[in-house]
Short mmCIF file of C-alpha atoms and ligand atoms in Angstrom, two decimals:
data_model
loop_
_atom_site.label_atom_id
_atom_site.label_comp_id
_atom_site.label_asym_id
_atom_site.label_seq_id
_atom_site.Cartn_x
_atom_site.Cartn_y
_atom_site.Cartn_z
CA UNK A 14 124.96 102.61 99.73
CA UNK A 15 124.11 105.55 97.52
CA UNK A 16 125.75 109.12 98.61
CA UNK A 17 123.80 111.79 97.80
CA UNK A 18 125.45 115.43 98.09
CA UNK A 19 122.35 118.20 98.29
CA UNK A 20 123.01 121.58 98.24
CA UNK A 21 120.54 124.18 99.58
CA UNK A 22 119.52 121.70 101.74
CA UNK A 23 118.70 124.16 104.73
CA UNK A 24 116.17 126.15 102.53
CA UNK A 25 112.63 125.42 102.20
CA UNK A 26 112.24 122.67 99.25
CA UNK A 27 116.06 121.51 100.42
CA UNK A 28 114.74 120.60 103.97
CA UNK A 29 111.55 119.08 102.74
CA UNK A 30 113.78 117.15 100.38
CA UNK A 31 116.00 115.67 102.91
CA UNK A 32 112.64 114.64 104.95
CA UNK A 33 111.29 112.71 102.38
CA UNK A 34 114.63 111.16 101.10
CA UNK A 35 115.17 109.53 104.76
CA UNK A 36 111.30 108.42 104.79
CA UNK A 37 111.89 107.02 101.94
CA UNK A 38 114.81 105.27 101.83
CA UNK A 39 116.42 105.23 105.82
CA UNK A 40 119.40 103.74 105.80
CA UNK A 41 119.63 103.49 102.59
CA UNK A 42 121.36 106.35 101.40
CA UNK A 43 123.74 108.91 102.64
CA UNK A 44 122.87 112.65 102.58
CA UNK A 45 125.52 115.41 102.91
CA UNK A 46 124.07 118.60 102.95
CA UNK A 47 126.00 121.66 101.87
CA UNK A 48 124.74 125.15 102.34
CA UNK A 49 126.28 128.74 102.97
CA UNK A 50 123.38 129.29 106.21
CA UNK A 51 122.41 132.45 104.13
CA UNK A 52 119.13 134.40 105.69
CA UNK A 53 117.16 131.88 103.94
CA UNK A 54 118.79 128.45 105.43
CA UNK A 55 117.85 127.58 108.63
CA UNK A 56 119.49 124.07 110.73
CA UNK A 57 116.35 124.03 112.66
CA UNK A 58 114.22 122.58 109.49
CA UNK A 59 116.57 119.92 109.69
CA UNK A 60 116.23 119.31 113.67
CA UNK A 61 114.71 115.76 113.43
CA UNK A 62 117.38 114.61 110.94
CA UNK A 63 120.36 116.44 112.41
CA UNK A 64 121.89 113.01 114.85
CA UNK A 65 121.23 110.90 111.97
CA UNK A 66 124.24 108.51 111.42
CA UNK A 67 123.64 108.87 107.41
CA UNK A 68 123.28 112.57 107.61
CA UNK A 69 125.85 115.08 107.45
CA UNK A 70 126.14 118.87 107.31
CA UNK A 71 128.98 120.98 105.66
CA UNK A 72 128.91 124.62 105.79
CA UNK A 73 130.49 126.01 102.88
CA UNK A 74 129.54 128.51 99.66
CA UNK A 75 128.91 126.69 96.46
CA UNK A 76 131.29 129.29 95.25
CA UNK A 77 134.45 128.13 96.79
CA UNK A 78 135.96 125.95 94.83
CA UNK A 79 137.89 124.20 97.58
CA UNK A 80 135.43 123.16 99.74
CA UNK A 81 133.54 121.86 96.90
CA UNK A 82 136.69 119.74 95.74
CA UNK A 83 137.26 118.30 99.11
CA UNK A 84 133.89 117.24 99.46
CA UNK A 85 134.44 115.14 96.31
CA UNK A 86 137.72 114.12 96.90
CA UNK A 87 136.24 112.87 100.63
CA UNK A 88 133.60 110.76 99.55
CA UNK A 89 132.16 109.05 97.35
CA UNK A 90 129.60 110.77 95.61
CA UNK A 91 126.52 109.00 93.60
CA UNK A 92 124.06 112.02 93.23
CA UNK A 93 124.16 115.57 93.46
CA UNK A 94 121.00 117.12 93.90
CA UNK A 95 121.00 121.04 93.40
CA UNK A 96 118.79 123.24 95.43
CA UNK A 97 121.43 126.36 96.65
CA UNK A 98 120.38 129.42 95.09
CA UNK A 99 119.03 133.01 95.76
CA UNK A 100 115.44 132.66 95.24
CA UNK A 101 113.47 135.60 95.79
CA UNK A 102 112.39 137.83 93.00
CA UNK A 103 112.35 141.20 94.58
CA UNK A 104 115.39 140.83 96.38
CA UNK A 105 116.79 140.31 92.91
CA UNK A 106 115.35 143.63 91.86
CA UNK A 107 117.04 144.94 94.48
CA UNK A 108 120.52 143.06 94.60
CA UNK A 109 120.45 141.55 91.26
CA UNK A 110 125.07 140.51 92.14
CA UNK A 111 124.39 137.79 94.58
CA UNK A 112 122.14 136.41 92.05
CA UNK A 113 124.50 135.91 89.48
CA UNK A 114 127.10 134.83 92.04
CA UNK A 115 125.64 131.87 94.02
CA UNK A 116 123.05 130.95 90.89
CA UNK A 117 125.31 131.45 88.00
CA UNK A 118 129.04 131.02 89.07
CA UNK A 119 127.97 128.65 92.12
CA UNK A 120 126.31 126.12 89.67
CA UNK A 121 129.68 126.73 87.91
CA UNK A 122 131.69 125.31 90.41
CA UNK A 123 129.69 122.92 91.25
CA UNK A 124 129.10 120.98 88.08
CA UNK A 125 132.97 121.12 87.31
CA UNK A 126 133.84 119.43 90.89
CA UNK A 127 131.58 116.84 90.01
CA UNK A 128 132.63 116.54 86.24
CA UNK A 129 135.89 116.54 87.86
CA UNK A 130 135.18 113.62 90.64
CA UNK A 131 133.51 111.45 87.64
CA UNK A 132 134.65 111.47 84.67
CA UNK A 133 137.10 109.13 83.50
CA UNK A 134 140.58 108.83 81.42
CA UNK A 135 138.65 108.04 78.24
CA UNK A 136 135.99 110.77 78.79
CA UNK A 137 133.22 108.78 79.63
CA UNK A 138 131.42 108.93 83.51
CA UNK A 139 131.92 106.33 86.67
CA UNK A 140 128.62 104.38 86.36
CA UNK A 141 125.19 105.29 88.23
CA UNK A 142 126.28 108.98 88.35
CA UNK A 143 123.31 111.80 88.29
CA UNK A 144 123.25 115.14 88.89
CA UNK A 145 120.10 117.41 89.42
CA UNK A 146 119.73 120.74 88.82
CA UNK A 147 116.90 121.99 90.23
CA UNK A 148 115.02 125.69 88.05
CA UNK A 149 111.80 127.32 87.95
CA UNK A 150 109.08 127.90 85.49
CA UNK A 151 109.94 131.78 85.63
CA UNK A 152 113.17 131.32 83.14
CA UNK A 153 110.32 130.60 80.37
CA UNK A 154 108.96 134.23 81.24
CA UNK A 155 105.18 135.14 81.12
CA UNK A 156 102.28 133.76 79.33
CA UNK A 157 99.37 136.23 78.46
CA UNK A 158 96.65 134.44 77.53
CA UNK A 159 94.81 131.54 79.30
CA UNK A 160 94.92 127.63 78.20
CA UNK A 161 98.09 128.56 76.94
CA UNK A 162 101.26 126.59 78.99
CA UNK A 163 105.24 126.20 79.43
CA UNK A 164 106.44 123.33 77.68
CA UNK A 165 110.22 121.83 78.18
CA UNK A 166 110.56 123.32 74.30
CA UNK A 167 108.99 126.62 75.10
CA UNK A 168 111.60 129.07 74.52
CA UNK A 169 113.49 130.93 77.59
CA UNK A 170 112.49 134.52 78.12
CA UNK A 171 113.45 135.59 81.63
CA UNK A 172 112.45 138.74 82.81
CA UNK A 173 113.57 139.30 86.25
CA UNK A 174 117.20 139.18 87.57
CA UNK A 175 116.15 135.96 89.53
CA UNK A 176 114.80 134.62 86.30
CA UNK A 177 117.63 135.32 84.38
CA UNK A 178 120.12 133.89 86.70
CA UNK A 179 118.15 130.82 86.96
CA UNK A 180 117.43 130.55 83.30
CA UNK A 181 121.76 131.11 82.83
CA UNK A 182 122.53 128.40 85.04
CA UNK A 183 120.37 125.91 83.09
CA UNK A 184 121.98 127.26 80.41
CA UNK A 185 125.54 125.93 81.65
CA UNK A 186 123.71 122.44 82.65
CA UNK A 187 122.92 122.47 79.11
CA UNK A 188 125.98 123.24 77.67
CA UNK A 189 128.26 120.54 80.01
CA UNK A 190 125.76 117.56 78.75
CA UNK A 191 126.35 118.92 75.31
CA UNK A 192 130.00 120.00 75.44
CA UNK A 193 131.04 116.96 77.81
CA UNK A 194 127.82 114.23 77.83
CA UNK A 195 127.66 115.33 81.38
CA UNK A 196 125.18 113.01 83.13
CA UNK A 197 122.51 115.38 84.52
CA UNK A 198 119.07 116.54 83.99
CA UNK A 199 117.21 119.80 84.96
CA UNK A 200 113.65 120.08 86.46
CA UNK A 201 111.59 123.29 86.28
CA UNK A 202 109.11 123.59 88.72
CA UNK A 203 106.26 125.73 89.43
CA UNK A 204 105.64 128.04 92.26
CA UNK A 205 105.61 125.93 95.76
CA UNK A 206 104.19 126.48 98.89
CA UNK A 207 104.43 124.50 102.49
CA UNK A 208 106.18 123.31 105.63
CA UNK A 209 109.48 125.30 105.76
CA UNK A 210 108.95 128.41 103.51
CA UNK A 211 110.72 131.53 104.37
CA UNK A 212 108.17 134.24 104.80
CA UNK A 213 109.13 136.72 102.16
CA UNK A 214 107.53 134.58 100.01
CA UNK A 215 103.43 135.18 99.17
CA UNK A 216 101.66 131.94 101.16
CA UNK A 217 103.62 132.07 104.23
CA UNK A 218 103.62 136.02 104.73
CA UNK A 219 100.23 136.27 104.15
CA UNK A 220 99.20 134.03 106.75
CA UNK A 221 102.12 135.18 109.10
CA UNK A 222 100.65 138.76 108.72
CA UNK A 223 96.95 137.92 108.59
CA UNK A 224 97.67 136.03 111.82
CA UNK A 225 98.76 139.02 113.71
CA UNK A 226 96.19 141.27 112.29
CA UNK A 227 98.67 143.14 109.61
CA UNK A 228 98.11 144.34 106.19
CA UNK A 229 98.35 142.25 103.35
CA UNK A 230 100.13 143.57 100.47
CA UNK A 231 98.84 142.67 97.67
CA UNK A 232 101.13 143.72 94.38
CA UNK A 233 99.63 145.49 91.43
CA UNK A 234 95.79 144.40 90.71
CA UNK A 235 96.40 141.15 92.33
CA UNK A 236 95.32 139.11 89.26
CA UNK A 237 99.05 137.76 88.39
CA UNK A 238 98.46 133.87 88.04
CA UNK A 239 100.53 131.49 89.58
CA UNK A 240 100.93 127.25 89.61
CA UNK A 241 100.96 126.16 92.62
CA UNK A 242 102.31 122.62 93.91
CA UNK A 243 102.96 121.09 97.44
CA UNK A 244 106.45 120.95 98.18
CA UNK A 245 105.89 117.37 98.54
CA UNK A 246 104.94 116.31 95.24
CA UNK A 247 107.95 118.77 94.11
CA UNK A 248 110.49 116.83 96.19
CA UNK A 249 108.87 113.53 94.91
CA UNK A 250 108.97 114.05 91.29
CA UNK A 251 113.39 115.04 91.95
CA UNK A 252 113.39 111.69 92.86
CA UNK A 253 111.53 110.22 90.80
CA UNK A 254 113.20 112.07 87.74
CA UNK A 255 116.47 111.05 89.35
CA UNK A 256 115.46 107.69 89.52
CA UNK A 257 113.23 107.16 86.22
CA UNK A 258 114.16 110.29 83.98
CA UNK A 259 116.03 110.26 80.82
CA UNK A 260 119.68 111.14 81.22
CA UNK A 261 120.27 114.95 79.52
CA UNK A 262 116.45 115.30 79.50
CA UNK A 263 114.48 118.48 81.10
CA UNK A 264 110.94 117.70 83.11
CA UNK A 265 108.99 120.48 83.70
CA UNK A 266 107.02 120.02 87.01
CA UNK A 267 103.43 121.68 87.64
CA UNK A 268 100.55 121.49 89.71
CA UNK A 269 98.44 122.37 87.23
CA UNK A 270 96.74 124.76 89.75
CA UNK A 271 96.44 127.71 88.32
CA UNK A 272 95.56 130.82 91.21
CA UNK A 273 95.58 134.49 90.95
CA UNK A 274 96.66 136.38 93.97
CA UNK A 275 94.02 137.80 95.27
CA UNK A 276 92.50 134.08 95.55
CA UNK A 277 95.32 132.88 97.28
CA UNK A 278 94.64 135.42 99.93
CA UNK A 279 90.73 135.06 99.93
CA UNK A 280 91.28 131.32 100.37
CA UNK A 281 93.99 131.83 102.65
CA UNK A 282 91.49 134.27 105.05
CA UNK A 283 88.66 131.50 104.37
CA UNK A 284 90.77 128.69 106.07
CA UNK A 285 92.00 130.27 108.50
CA UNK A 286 89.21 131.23 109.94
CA UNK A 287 87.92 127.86 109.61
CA UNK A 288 90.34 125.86 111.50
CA UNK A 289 91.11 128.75 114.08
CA UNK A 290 89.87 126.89 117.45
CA UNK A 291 86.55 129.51 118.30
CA UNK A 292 88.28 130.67 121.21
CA UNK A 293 91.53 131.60 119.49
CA UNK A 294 92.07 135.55 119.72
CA UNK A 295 93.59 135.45 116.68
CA UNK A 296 90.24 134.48 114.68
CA UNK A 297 89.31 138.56 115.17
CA UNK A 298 92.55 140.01 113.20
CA UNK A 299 92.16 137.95 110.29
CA UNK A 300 89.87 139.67 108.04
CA UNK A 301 89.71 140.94 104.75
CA UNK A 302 89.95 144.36 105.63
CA UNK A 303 93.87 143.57 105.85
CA UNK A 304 94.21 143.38 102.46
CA UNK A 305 96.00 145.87 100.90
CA UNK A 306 97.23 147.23 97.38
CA UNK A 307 100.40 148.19 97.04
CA UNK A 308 102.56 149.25 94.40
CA UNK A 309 103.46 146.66 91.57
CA UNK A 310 106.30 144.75 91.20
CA UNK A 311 109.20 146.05 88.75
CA UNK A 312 108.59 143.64 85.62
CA UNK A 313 105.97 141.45 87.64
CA UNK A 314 105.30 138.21 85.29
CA UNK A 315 101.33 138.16 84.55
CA UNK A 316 100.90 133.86 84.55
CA UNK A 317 103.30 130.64 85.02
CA UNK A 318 101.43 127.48 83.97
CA UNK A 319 102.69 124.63 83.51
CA UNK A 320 102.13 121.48 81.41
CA UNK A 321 103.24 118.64 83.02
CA UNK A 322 102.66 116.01 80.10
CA UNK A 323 106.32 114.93 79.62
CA UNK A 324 107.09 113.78 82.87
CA UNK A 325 103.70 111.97 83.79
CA UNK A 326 104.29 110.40 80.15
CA UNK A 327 107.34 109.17 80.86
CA UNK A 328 107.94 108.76 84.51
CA UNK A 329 104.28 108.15 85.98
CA UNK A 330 104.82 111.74 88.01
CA UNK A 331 101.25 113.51 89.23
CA UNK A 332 100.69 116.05 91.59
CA UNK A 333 98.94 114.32 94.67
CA UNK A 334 98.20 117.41 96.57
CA UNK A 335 95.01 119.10 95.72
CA UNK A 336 95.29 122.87 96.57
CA UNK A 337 92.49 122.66 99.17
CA UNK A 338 94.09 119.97 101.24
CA UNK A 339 97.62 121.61 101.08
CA UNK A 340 96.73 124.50 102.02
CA UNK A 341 95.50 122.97 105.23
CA UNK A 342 98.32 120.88 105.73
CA UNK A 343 100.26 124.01 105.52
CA UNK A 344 98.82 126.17 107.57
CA UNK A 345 98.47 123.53 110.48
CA UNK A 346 102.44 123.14 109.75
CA UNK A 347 102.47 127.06 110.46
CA UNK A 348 100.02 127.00 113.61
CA UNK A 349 102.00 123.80 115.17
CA UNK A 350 105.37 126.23 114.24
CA UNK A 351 105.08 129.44 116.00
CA UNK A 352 108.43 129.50 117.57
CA UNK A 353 110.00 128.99 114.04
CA UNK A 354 107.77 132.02 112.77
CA UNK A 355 108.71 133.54 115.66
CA UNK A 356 112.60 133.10 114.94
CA UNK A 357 112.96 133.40 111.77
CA UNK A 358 110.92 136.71 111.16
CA UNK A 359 113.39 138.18 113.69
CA UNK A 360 116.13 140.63 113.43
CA UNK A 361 116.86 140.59 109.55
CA UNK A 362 113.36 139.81 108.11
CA UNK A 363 111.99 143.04 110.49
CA UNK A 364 114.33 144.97 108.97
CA UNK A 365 113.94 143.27 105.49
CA UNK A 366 110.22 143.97 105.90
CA UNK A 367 110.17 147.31 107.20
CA UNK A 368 112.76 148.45 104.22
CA UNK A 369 110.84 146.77 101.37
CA UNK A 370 107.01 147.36 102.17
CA UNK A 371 107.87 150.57 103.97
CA UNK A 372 105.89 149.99 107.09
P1 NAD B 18 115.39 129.01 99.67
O1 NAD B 18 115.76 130.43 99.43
O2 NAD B 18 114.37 128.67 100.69
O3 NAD B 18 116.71 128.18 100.06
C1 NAD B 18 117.93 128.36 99.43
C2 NAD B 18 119.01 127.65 100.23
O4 NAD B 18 120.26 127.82 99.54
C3 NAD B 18 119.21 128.24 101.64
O5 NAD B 18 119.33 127.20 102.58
C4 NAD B 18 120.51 129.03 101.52
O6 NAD B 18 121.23 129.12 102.74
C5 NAD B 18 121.25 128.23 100.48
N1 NAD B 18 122.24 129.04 99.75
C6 NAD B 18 122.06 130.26 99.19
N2 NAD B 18 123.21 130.70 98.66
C7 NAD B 18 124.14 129.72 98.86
C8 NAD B 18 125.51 129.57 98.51
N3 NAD B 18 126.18 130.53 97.85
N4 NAD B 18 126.13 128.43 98.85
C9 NAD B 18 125.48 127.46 99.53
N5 NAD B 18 124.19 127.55 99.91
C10 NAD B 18 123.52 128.67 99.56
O7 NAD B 18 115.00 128.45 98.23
P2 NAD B 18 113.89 127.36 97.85
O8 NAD B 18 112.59 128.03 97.70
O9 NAD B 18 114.03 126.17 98.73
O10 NAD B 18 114.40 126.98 96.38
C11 NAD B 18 115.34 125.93 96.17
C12 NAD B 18 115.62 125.81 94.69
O11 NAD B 18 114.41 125.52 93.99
C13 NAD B 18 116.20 127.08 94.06
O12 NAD B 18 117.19 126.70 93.14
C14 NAD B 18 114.99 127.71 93.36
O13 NAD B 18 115.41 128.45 92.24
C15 NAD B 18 114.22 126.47 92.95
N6 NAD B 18 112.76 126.65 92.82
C16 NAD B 18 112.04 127.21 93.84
C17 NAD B 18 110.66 127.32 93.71
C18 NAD B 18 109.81 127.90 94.83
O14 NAD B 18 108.61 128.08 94.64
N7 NAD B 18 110.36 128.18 96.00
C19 NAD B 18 110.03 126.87 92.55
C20 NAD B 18 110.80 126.30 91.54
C21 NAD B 18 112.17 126.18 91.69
P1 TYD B 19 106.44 135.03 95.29
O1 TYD B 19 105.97 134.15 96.40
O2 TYD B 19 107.50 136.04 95.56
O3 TYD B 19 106.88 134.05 94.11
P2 TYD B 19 107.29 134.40 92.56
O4 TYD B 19 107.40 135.85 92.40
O5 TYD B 19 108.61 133.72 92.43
O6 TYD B 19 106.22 133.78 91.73
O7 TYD B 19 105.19 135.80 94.70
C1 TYD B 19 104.07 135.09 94.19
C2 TYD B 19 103.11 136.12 93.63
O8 TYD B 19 102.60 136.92 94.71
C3 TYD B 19 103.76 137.10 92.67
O9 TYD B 19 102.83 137.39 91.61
C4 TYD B 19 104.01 138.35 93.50
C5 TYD B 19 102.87 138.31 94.51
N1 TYD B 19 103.15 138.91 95.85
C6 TYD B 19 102.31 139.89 96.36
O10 TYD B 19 101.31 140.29 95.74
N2 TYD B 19 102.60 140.39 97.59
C7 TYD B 19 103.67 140.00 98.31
O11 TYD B 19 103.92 140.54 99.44
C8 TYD B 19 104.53 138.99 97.78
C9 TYD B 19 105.73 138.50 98.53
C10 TYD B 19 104.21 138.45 96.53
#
C-alpha cells in the first residue's frame, strides 16, 4: 500500500485533493496530511474523510524541521504531494515574510527530509519514490497580448511577492533534481475555482458578497484575464502527472478558459439569479448595481494563459470541466455550504476584509 504524505491538505485544492484520492483509490493508499491550520486551512473540508482508517492528520509547520523528520522516520513514505503555501497575492503585498518563509524555506525543509528518507548509500533513490511540487502560472509573469501563452520553457518573470516566492521554490525543486537527480516533478497550474475556496479569493467572494447584497470590488478596469480550471481537473491531472509524468519534467496545467474579471462577475450575477429558487430573498440583493471599482492592485498581472499541449501530449490530461457547468457546480457547493461561509468569514476574515477593502 502506497503512503502518500500531502501537505496543505486543509486548504482549498489540498482538501479537494484528498477527496478525489480516496474516490479514487479507497483503501488503496494511505494519506497523511500535514498542515500548520493557518487562516486558510480548515479540518472541516476534510469532515467526511476525517475517521478514515487510511487517513491521518499531523499538525505541524513545513518549517520545522523535526516534525518533518519524524514523519519520515515514522513511516514509510511513497509520495509527497506539495500543496502548503501562502497563496494569496495581496496578502503578499502586504506581508511579503511569511511568503518567503512557508513557500521558500518550507519547500526547503521539506524536500531535504524526503531526500533524506530516500536516498541511498550509493546516491541513487529507494524505488517508486515521487515527489510533487505543486506552482502557479503567475511565476511566468504577465502576457500582454492575446493568442499568446505560458509554455513549461517560457521564461520566469514573477512580479508579485507571491509570485516570486512561488517561482523561488520551483527554483530549489529544480536545482535538487539537478544537483542530486532528486525524483520529483513540478506542475504549474492556472487560476482555480470551486468547492472549498477561501473567500479572499475572486469567485467565492464575489458570490459570498453578491449573496448578501454587498459591493463587489472589482480591481482596476476589471479587464485582467485569467485561466480558469475546476479544482477537479487540477487535482486529477497531480495524479495523473504523478502517475504518468516524466520524472524531473514540469507540466503546465490550464483550462484554457480564458475570462476577464468583469465577466466572471457578470456570469457570476447571471447564474445566480438563475438557480436562486423564485422565492429566495436573496434573488433581490444580487444585482449588478453591486459592482464596484476600486483601486488597482499594486503590480496587478494583465493575463495568465496557459498552453496545456505538453501534458495532454504526453499524459492524455484535458480539462473536463467546461466553465459554464463549474460554475454551477460551484455555486450549488456554496448554496448547500452556508454554515461553512458562515464560519469561515468569521472573526479574522471580518477583520481581514474590513482592513483591506476599507469598508
Ligand atoms: P490555500 O491557501 O487554500 O491552502 C494552503 C494550505 O496550506 C492551508 O491549509 C494552510 O493551513 C496550509 N499552510 C500554510 N502555511 C503552512 C505551513 N507553514 N506549514 C504547513 N501548512 C501550511 O491554497 P490553495 O489555493 O489550496 O493552493 C494550494 C497550492 O496550489 C499552493 O502551493 C498554491 O501556490 C498552488 N496553486 C494555487 C492555485 C489557485 O488558484 N488557488 C493555482 C495554482 C497553484
Ligand atoms: P485572485 O482570486 O486573488 O487570484 P490571482 O490574483 O492569484 O490571479 O484574483 C483573480 C483576479 O481577480 C485578479 O486579477 C484580481 C481580481 N480581483 C478583483 O478584482 N477583486 C477582488 O476582490 C479580488 C480578490 C480579486
Amino acid at each position: 500500500m502506497r503512503t502518500y504524505l500531502v501537505t496543505g491538505g486543509a486548504g482549498f485544492i489540498g482538501s479537494n485533493y484528498i477527496h478525489y484520492m480516496f474516490e479514487k483509490y479507497g483503501e488503496d493508499i494511505r494519506i497523511i496530511n500535514v498542515d500548520a491550520l493557518t487562516y486558510a486551512g480548515n479540518l472541516e473540508n476534510l469532515k467526511e474523510v476525517e475517521n478514515r482508517e487510511n487517513y491521518t492528520f499531523v499538525r505541524a509547520d513545513i518549517c520545522d524541521k523535526e516534525a518533518l523528520r519524524k514523519l519520515f522516520t515514522e513511516n514509510e513514505i511513497h509520495r509527497v504531494v506539495h500543496f502548503a503555501a501562502e497563496s494569496h497575492v495581496d496578502r503578499s503585498i502586504r506581508d511579503p515574510e511569511v511568503f518567503v518563509r512557508t513557500n521558500v524555506l518550507g519547500t526547503l525543509v521539506l524536500l531535504n527530509c524526503a531526500k533524506e528518507a530516500w536516498e541511498q548509500a550509493d546516491g541513487s533513490y529507494l524505488p517508486d519514490r515521487r515527489f510533487l511540487h505543486v506552482s502557479t502560472d503567475e511565476v511566468y509573469g504577465s502576457l500582454e497580448e492575446e493568442g499568446t501563452f505560458f509554455y513549461e520553457t517560457t521564461p520566469y518573470d514573477p512580479h508579485s511577492p507571491y509570485s516570486a516566492s512561488k517561482a523561488s521554490s520551483d527554483m530549489l525543486v529544480k536545482a535538487y533534481m539537478d544537483t542530486y537527480h532528486f525524483p520529483a516533478n513540478i506542475t504549474n497550474c492556472s487560476n482555480n475555482y470551486g468547492p472549498y475556496q477561501f473567500p479572499e479569493k475572486l469567485i467565492p467572494l464575489m458570490i459570498n458578497n453578491a449573496l448578501q447584497g454587498k459591493k463587489l470590488p472589482v480591481y482596476g478596469d476589471g479587464k485582467n484575464v485569467r485561466d480558469w480550471l475546476y479544482v477537479r481537473d487540477h487535482v486529477k491531472a497531480i495524479d495523473m502527472v504523478q502517475e504518468k509524468g516524466r520524472l524531473f519534467e514540469t507540466y503546465n496545467i490550464g483550462g484554457h478558459n480564458e475570462k476577464q474579471n468583469i465577466e466572471i462577475i457578470h456570469i457570476i450575477l447571471e447564474t445566480l439569479q438563475d438557480m436562486l429558487p423564485k422565492e429566495d430573498p436573496r434573488r433581490k440583493l444580487v444585482s449588478k448595481e453591486l459592482i464596484t471599482y476600486v483601486e488597482d492592485r499594486k503590480g496587478h498581472d494583465r493575463r495568465y494563459a496557459i498552453a496545456p499541449d505538453k501534458i495532454r501530449a504526453e499524459i492524455g490530461w484535458e480539462p473536463e470541466t467546461m466553465f459554464q457547468e463549474g460554475i454551477r457546480l460551484t455555486i450549488q457547493w456554496y448554496f448547500e455550504h452556508g454554515d461553512w461561509m458562515k464560519r469561515v468569514t468569521s472573526g479574522e476574515y471580518q477583520k481581514y476584509y474590513a482592513d483591506f477593502y476599507k469598508v
